Coordinates of C-alpha atoms in Angstrom, one line a residue:
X13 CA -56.8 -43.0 27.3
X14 CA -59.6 -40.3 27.4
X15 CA -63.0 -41.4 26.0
X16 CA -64.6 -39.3 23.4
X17 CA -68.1 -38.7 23.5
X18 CA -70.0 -40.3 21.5
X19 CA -71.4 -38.7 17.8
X20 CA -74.7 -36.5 18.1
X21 CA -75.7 -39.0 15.5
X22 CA -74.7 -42.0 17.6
X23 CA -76.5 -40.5 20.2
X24 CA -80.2 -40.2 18.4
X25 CA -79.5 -43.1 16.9
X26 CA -82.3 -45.1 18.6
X27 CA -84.8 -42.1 18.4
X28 CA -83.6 -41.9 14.6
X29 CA -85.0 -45.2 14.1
X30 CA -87.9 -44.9 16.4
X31 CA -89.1 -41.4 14.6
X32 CA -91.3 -43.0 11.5
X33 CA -93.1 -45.5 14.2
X34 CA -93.8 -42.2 16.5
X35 CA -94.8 -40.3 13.4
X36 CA -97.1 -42.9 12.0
X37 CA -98.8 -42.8 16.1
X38 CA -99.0 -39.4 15.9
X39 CA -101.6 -39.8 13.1
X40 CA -104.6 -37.5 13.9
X41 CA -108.0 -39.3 15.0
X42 CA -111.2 -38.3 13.9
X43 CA -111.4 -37.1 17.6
X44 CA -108.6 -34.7 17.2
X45 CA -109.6 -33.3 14.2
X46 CA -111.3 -29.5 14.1
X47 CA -114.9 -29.6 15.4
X48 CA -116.6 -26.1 13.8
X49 CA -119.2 -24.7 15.7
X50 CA -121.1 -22.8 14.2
X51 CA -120.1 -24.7 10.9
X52 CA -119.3 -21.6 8.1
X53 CA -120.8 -20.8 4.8
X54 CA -117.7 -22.0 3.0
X55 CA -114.9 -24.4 4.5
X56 CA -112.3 -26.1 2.6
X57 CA -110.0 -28.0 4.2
X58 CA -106.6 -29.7 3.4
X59 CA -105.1 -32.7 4.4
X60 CA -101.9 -31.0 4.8
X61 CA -101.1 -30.9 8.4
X62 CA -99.5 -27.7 9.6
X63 CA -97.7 -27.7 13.0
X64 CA -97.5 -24.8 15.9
X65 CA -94.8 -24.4 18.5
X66 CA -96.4 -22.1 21.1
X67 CA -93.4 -20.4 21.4
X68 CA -93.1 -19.3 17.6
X69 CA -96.0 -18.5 17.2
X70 CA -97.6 -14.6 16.7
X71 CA -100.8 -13.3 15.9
X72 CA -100.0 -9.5 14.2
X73 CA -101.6 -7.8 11.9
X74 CA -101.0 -7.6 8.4
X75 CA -99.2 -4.3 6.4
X76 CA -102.0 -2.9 4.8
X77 CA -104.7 -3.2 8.2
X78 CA -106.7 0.1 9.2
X79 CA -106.6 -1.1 12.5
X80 CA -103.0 -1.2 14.6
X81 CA -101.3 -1.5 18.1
X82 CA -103.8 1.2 19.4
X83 CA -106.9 -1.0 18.7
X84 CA -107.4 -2.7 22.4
X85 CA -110.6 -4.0 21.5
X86 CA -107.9 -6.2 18.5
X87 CA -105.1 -6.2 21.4
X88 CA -107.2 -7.8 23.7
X89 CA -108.9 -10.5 21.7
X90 CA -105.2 -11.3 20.2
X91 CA -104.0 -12.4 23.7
X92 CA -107.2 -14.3 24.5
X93 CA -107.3 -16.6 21.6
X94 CA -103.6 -17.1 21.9
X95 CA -105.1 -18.4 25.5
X96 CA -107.5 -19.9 24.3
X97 CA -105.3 -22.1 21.8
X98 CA -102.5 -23.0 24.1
X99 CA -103.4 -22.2 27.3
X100 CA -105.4 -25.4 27.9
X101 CA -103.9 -27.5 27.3
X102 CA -100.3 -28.9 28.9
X103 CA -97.3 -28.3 26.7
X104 CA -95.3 -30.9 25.6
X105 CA -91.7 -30.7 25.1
X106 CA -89.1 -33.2 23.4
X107 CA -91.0 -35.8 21.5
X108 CA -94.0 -33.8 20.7
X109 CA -91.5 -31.1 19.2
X110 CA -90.3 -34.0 16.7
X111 CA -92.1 -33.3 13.8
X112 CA -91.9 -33.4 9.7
X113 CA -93.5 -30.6 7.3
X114 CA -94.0 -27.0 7.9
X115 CA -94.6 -24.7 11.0
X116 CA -97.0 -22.6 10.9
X117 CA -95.7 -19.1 12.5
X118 CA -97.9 -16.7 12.1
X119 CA -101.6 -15.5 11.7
X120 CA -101.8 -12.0 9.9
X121 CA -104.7 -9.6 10.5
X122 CA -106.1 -7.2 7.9
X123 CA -108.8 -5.1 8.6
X124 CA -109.8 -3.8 4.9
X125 CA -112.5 -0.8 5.4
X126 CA -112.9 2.1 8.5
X127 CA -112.0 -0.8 11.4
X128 CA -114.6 0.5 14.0
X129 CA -112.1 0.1 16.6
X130 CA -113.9 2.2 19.3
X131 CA -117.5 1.8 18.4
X132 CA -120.2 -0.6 20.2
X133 CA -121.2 -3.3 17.7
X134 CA -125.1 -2.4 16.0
X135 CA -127.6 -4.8 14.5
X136 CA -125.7 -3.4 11.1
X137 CA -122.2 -4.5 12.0
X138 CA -120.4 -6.4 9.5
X139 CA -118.8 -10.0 10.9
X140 CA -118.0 -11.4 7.7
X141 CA -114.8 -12.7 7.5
X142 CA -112.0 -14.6 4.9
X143 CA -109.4 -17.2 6.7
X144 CA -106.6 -18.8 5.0
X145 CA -104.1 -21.0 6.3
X146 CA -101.2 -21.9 4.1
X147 CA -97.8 -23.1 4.9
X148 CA -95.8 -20.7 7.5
X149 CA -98.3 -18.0 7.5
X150 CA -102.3 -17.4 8.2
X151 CA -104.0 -14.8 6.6
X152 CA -107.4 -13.1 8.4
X153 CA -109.2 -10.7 6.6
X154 CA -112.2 -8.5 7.7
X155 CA -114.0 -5.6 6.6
X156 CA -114.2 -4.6 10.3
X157 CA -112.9 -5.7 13.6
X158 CA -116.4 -7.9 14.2
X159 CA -115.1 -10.3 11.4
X160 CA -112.1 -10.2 12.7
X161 CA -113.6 -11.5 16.3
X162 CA -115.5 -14.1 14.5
X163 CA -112.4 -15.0 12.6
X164 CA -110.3 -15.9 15.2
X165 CA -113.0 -18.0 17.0
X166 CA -112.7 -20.1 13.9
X167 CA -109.9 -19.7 13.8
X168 CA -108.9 -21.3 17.3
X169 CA -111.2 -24.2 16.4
X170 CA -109.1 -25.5 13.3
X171 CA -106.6 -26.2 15.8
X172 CA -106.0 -29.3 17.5
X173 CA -103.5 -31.7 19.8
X174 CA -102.4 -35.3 18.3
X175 CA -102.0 -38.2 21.1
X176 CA -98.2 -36.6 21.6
X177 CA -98.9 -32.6 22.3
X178 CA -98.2 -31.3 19.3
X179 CA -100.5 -28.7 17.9
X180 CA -101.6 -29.0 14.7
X181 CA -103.9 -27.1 11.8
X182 CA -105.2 -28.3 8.7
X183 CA -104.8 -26.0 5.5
X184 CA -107.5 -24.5 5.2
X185 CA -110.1 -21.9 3.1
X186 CA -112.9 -20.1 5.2
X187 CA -114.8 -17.9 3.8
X188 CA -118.3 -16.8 6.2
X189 CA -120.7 -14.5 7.2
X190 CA -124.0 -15.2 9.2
X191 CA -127.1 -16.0 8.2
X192 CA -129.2 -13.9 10.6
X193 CA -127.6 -10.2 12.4
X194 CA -129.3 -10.9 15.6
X195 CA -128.6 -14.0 17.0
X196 CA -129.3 -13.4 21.1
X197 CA -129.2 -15.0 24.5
X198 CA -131.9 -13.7 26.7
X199 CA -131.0 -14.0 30.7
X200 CA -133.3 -13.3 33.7
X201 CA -131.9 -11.5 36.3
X202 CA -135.2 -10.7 38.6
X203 CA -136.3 -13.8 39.5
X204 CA -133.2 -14.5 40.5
X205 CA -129.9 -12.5 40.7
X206 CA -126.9 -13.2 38.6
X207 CA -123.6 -12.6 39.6
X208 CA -121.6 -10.2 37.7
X209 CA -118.6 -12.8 36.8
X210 CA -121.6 -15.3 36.3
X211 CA -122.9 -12.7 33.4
X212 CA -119.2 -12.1 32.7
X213 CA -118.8 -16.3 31.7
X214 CA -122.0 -16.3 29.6
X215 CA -120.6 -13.7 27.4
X216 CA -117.3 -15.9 26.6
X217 CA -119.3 -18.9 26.0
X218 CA -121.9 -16.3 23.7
X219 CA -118.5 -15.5 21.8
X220 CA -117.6 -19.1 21.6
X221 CA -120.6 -19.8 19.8
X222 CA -120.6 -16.5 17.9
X223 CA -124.1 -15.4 19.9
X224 CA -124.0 -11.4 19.7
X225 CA -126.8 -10.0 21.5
X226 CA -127.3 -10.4 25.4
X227 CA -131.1 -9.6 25.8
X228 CA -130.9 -8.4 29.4
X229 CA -134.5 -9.2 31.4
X230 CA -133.2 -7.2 34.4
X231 CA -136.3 -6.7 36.2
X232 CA -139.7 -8.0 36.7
X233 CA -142.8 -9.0 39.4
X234 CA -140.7 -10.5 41.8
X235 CA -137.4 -7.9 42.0
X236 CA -136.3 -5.0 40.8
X237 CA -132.2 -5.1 40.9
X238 CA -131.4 -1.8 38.6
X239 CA -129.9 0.9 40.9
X240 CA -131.1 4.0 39.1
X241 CA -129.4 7.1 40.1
X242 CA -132.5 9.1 39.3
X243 CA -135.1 7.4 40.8
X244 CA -132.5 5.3 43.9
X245 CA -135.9 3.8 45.6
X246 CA -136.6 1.7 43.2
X247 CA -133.8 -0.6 44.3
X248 CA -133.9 0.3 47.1
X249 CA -137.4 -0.7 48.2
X250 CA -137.8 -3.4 44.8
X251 CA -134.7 -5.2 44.8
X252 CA -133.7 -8.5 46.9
X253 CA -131.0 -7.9 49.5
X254 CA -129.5 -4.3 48.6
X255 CA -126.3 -6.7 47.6
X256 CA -128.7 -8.0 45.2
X257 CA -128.7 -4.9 42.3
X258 CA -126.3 -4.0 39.5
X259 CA -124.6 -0.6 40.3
X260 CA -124.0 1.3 37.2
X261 CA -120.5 0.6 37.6
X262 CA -121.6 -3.5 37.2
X263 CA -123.5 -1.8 34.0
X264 CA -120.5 -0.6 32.3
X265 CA -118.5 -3.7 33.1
X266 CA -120.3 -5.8 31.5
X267 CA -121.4 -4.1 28.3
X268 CA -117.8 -3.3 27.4
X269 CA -116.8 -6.9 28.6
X270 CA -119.5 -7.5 25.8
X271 CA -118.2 -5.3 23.3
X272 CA -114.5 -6.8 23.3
X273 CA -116.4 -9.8 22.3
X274 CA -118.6 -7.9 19.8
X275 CA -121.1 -8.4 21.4
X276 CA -124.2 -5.9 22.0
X277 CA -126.3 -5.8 25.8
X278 CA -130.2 -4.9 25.0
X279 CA -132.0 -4.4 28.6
X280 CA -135.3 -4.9 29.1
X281 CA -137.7 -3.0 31.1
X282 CA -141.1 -4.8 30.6
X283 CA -144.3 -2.6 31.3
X284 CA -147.0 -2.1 32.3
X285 CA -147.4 -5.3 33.5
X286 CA -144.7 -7.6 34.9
X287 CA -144.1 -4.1 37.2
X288 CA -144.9 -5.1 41.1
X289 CA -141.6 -5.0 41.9
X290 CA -141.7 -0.9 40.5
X291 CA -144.5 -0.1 42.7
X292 CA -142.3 -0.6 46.4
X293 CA -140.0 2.0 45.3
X294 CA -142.3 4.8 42.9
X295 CA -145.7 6.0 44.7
X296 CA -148.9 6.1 42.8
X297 CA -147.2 3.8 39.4
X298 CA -149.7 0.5 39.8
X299 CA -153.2 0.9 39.4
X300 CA -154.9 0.2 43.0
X301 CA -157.0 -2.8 42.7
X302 CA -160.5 -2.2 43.9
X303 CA -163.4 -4.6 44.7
X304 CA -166.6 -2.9 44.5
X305 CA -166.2 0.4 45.7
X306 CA -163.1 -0.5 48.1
X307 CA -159.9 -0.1 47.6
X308 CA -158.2 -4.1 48.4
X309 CA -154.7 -2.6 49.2
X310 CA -153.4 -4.7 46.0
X311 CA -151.7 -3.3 43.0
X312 CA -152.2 -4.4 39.1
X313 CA -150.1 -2.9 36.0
X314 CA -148.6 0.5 35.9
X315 CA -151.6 2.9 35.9
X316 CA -152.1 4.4 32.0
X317 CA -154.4 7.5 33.2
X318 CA -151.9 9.5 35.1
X319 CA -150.1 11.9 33.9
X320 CA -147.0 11.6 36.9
X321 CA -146.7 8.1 35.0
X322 CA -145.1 9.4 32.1
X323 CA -143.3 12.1 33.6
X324 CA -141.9 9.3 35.4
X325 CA -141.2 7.1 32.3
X326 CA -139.8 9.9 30.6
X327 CA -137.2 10.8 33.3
X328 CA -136.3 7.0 33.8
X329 CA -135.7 6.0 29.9
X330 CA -133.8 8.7 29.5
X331 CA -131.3 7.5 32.3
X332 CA -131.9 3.9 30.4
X333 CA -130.7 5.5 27.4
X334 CA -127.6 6.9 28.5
X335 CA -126.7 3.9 30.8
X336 CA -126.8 1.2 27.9
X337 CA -125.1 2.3 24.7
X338 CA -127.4 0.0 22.1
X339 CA -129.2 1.6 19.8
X340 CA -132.6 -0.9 20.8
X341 CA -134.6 -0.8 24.0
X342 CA -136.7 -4.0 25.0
X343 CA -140.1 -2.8 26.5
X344 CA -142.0 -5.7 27.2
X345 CA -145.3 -5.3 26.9
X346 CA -146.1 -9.0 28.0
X347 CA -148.9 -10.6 30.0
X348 CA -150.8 -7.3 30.6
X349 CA -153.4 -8.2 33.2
X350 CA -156.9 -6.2 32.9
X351 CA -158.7 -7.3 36.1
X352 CA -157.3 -4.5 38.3
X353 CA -157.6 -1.7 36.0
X354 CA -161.5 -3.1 34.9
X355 CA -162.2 -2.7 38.8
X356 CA -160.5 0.6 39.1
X357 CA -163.1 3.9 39.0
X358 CA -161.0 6.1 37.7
X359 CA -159.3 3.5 35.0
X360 CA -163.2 3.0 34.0
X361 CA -163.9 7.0 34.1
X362 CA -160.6 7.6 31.6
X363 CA -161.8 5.4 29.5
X364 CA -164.9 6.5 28.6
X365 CA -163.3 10.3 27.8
X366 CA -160.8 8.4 25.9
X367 CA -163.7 6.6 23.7
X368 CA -162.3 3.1 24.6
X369 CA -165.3 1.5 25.6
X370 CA -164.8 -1.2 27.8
X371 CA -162.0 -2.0 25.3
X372 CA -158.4 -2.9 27.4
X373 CA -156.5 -3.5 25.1
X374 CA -157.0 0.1 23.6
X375 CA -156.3 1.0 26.9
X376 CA -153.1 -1.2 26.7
X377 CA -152.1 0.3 23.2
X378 CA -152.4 3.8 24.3
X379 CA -150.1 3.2 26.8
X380 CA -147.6 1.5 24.6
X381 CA -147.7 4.2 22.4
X382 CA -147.2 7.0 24.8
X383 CA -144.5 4.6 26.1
X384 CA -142.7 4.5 21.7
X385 CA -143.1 8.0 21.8
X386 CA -141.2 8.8 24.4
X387 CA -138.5 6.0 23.6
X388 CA -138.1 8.0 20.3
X389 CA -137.5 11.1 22.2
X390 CA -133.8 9.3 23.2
X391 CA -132.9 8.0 19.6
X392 CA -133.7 5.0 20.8
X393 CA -135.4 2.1 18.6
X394 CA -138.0 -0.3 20.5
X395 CA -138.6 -3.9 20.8
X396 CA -141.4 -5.4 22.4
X397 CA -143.3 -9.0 23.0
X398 CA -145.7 -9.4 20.1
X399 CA -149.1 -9.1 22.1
X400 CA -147.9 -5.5 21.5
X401 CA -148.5 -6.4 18.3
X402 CA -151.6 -8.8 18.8
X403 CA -153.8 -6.1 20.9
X404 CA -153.9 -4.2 18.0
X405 CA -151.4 -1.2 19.3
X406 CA -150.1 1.5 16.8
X407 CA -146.5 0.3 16.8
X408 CA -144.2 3.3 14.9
X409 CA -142.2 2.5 12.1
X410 CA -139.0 -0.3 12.3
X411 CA -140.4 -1.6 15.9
X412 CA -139.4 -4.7 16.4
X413 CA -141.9 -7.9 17.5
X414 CA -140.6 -10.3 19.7
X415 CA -142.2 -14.0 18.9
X416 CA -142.3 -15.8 22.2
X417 CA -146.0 -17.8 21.8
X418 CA -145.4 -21.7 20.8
X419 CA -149.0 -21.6 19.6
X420 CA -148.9 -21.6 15.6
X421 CA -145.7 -19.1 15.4
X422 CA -145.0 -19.1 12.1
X423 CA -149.3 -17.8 11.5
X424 CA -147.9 -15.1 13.9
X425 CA -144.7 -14.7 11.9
X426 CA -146.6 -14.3 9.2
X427 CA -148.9 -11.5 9.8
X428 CA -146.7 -9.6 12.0
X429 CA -144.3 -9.7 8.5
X430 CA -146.8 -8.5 6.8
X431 CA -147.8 -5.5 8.5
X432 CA -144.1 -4.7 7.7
X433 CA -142.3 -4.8 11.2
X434 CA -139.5 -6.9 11.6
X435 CA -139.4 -9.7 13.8
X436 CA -137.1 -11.6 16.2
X437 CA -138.3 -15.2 16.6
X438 CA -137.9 -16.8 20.1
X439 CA -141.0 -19.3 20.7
X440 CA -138.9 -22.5 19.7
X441 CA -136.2 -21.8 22.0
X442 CA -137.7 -21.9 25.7
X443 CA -134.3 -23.4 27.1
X444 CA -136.3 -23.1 30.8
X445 CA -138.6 -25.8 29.4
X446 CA -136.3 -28.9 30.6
X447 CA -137.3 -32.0 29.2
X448 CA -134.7 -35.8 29.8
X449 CA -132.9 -36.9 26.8
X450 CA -131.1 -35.0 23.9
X451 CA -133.4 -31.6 23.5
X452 CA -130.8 -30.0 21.4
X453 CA -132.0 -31.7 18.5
X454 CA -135.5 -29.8 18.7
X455 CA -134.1 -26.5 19.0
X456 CA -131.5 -27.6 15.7
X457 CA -134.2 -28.2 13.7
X458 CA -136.0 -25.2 13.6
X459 CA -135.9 -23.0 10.0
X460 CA -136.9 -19.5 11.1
X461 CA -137.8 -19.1 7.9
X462 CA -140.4 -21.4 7.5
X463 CA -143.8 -20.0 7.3
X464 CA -146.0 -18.4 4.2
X465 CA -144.8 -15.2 3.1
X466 CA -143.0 -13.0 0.2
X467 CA -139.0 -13.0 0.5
X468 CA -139.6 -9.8 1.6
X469 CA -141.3 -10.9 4.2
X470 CA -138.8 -13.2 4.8
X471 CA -136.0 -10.4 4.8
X472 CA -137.7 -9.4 7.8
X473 CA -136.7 -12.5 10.2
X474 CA -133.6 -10.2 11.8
X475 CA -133.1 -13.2 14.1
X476 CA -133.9 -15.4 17.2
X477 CA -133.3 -15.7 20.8
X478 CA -132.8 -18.4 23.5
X479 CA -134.6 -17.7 26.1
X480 CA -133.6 -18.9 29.8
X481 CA -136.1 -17.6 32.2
X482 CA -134.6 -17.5 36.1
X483 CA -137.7 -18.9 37.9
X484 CA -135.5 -22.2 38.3
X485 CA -132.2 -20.4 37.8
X486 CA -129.7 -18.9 39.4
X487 CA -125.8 -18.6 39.6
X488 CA -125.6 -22.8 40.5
X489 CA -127.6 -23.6 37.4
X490 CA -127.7 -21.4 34.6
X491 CA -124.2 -22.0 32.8
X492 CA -125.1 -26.1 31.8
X493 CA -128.3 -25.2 31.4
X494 CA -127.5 -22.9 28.6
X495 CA -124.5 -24.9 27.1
X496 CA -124.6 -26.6 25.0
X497 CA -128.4 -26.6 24.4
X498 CA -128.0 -22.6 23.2
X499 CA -125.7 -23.8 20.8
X500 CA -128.2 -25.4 18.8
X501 CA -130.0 -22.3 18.1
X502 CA -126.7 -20.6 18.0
X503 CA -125.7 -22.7 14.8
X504 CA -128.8 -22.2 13.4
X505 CA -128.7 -18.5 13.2
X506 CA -125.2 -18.4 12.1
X507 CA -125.2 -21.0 9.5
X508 CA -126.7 -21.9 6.3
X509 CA -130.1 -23.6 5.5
X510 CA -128.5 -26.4 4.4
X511 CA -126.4 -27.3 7.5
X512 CA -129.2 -29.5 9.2
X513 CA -127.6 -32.8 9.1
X514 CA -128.2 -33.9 13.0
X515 CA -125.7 -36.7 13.2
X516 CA -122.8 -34.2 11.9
X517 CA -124.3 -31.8 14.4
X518 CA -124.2 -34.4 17.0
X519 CA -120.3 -35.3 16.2
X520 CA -119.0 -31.6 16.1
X521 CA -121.2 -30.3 18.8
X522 CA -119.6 -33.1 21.2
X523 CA -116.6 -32.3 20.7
X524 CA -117.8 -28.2 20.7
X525 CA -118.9 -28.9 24.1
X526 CA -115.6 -30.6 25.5
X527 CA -114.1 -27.6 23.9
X528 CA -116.0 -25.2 25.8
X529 CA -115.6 -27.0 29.0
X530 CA -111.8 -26.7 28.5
X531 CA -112.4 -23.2 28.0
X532 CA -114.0 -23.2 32.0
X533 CA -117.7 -23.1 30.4
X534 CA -119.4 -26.2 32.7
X535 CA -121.4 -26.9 30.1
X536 CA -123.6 -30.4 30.4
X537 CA -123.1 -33.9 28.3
X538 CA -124.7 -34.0 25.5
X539 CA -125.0 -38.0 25.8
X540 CA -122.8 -40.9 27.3
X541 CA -118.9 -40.8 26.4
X542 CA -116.0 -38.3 27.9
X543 CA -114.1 -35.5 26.4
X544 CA -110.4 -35.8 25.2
X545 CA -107.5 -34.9 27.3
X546 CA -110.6 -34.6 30.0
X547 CA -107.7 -35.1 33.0
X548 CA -106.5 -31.6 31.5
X549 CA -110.0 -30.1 32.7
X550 CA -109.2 -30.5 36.3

């Protein structure tokens, strides 16, 4: 007699009755839940659980969206988070696909105003965004494609694994914008050379965070590693090993890298000082350094009394200009050393026509000046470090002042504020200064806002910086020591005021930082413990 197989119900019957015991384990941990980084300006969140089959899922954009199939920069960043949400982690099959309640299938993108598909992202760009998850669909709405970015960062956060694979969301209502429009990452690439890719990996982990300004310190003293086409000796004589300099090729790869991330690049050519590295490649730039009436064969900052120097400057920032598509320029303006030009003759002799006395740092402003003037001449805007500001120089109109002096900042806030310039704050976030034990928390703490002055004073914080400076850095080092330290200052420039709680911070940013490390970012322990699904990060 032939045997019939046996029911489909008879056959799941043991899984039948094992399914509310594998349910109730599949309750999420606090561990699994979403970790926001940088926490939003309004989050509400559901305990409604929402489930995602990789498979099903699609991120599209919704009917009425301004920006379509022909937006790469959109294109692009839909394929990475998709990555980025499943591409971590291992897929599980059978069990994990066992689940009750709804499936989330889709997240819908609108882009509401003129989406700015093709721009560069500008210190005005709007990220503001408005995510809602609800049953089988996800809605996204931006007024431009920045939000949009931002949005799906969030976005990717919200979701999580339980113990059995199966990827989960929350219900949720976001609604955010940031607190401050620059919010920047300064890297050093002179004291020691960074490898493209290695630039490359900062800006994912800058987007992770939702950093969007590289500030670019390509050269300095020790190396000049800019291959200009119109002045080729300047590499060529000031750089490291010739293998050592960023082609402009290398140039455009990384600020459109940056701008699929919405992300701007502002390079910095710091002068007159900082500038030996100049002098191998451009004859007659530095000021010879004399003692007595002889000449020592040493060079100080870029001489200020020569006309060939701003013929030179002229030609070079105009190939800046064209070669970096921001609107700003960082000039520097640091550190300006006055003992070679006080023994220089001729320094002395210009000078006295000029009516400066023995007054350098009139010397140092009329530079600076000549220097704006001809920056304006490219439609570029300026920043520069605030002894700019200090030495009394006539700075033009919206020039922005770099805060990098730990001594009484927020005095220095204050007046530069007050004069009316606006102001980028970086003097609390020295991420070179390494100190053992938890120095996150210092940099959290900070309120940029905290110093006497009128709200419109206030209005003209635009932002901070960390700062990483390379004398200690190179490609080996400079990824964990950015991450997740940075992302203390990053939360602080994106979030509200009132988000200071440190032991939320701590939770969230813990888990952040696993997150990232998934993501390929090495970024260092915050403390003791282990990450989640850590045999994944192999």
């Amino acid at each position: 007699m032939e045997q019939r197989p046996p029911s489909p119900r008879r056959a799941l019957g043991p899984w039948l009755l094992m399914l509310p015991l594998l349910l109730a384990a599949r309750a999420p941990r606090a561990s699994d839940m979403p970790a926001l980084w940088p926490q939003p300006l309004s989050v509400r969140i559901s305990p409604r659980q929402l489930h995602l089959a990789p498979e099903n899922f699609f991120i599209t954009y919704g009917p009425t969206s301004t920006a379509g199939p022909s937006c790469s920069l959109l294109e692009e960043a839909f394929r990475r988070y998709y990555d980025y949400i499943f591409g971590f982690y291992k897929w599980h099959h059978g069990l994990a696909n066992i689940h009750t309640g709804t499936e989330l299938k889709q997240l819908l993108v609108t882009v509401v105003l003129d989406s700015e598909c093709d721009l560069f992202p500008s210190i005005s760009s709007d990220e503001s965004y408005h995510l809602v998850v609800n049953g089988s669909m996800a809605v996204l709405k931006a007024n431009r494609v920045w939000g949009v970015l931002r949005g799906l960062e969030t976005f990717s956060q919200l979701i999580y694994q339980d113990s059995y694979g199966t990827f989960t969301i929350n219900e949720s209502n976001i609604i955010d914008s940031p607190r401050f429009p620059h919010r920047g990452i300064l890297i050093d690439t002179a004291r020691h050379y960074l490898p493209v890719k290695t630039i490359l990996k900062t800006l994912d982990a800058m987007a992770f965070n939702k950093f969007n300004v590289l500030h670019w310190h390509m050269v300095d003293d020790e190396s000049f590693p800019f291959q200009s086409i119109t002045f080729p000796e300047l590499s060529n004589k000031g750089s490291y090993p010739f293998s050592h300099v960023y082609t402009p090729n290398d140039i455009r790869m990384v600020t459109q890298y940056a701008r699929l991330r919405g992300i701007r690049v502002i390079p910095e050519f710091d002068t007159p000082g900082h500038t030996q590295s100049w002098g191998k490649g451009q004859k007659d730039l530095l000021t010879p350094c004399y003692n007595g009436q002889k000449k020592t064969g040493t060079f100080g900052p870029v001489n200020p009394a020569q006309d060939t120097t701003y013929d030179f400057l002229s030609k070079f920032f105009r190939e800046i200009s064209k070669v970096f598509p921001d609107q700003f320029i960082h000039l520097g303006g640091d550190e300006v050393e006055f003992k070679c030009w006080a023994s220089n003759p001729e320094i002395r002799n210009f000078m006295v026509q000029k009516g400066f006395g023995t007054d350098f740092k009139k010397l140092q402003s009329f530079y600076v000046q000549k220097l704006l003037e001809t920056i304006s001449t490219t439609n570029k805007s300026s920043i520069v470090w605030q002894e700019v500001f200090d030495d009394g120089g006539k700075l033009q109109p919206g020039t922005v002042v770099e805060v990098w002096k730990s001594e009484n900042y927020p005095m220095e806030q204050q007046r530069v504020t007050q004069a009316g310039f606006p102001v980028i704050l970086a003097a609390p976030w020295y991420l070179d200064l390494i100190s053992y034990g938890q120095d996150w928390r210092k940099y959290y703490v900070v309120e940029p806002l905290d110093f006497p002055g009128t709200e419109e004073q206030k209005k003209l914080i635009i932002g901070g910086e960390a700062c990483l400076w390379g004398e200690y850095v190179d490609a080996t080092n400079l990824t964990p020591r950015l991450w997740p330290r940075a992302s203390a200052v990053g939360e602080r420039l994106w979030s509200n005021k009132e988000v200071k709680d440190i032991f939320d911070a701590y939770d969230r940013l813990r888990r952040h930082r696993c997150r990232m490390v998934r993501r390929g970012i090495a970024a260092e322990p915050l403390f003791t413990g282990y990450c989640e699904h850590e045999n994944k990060m192999q």
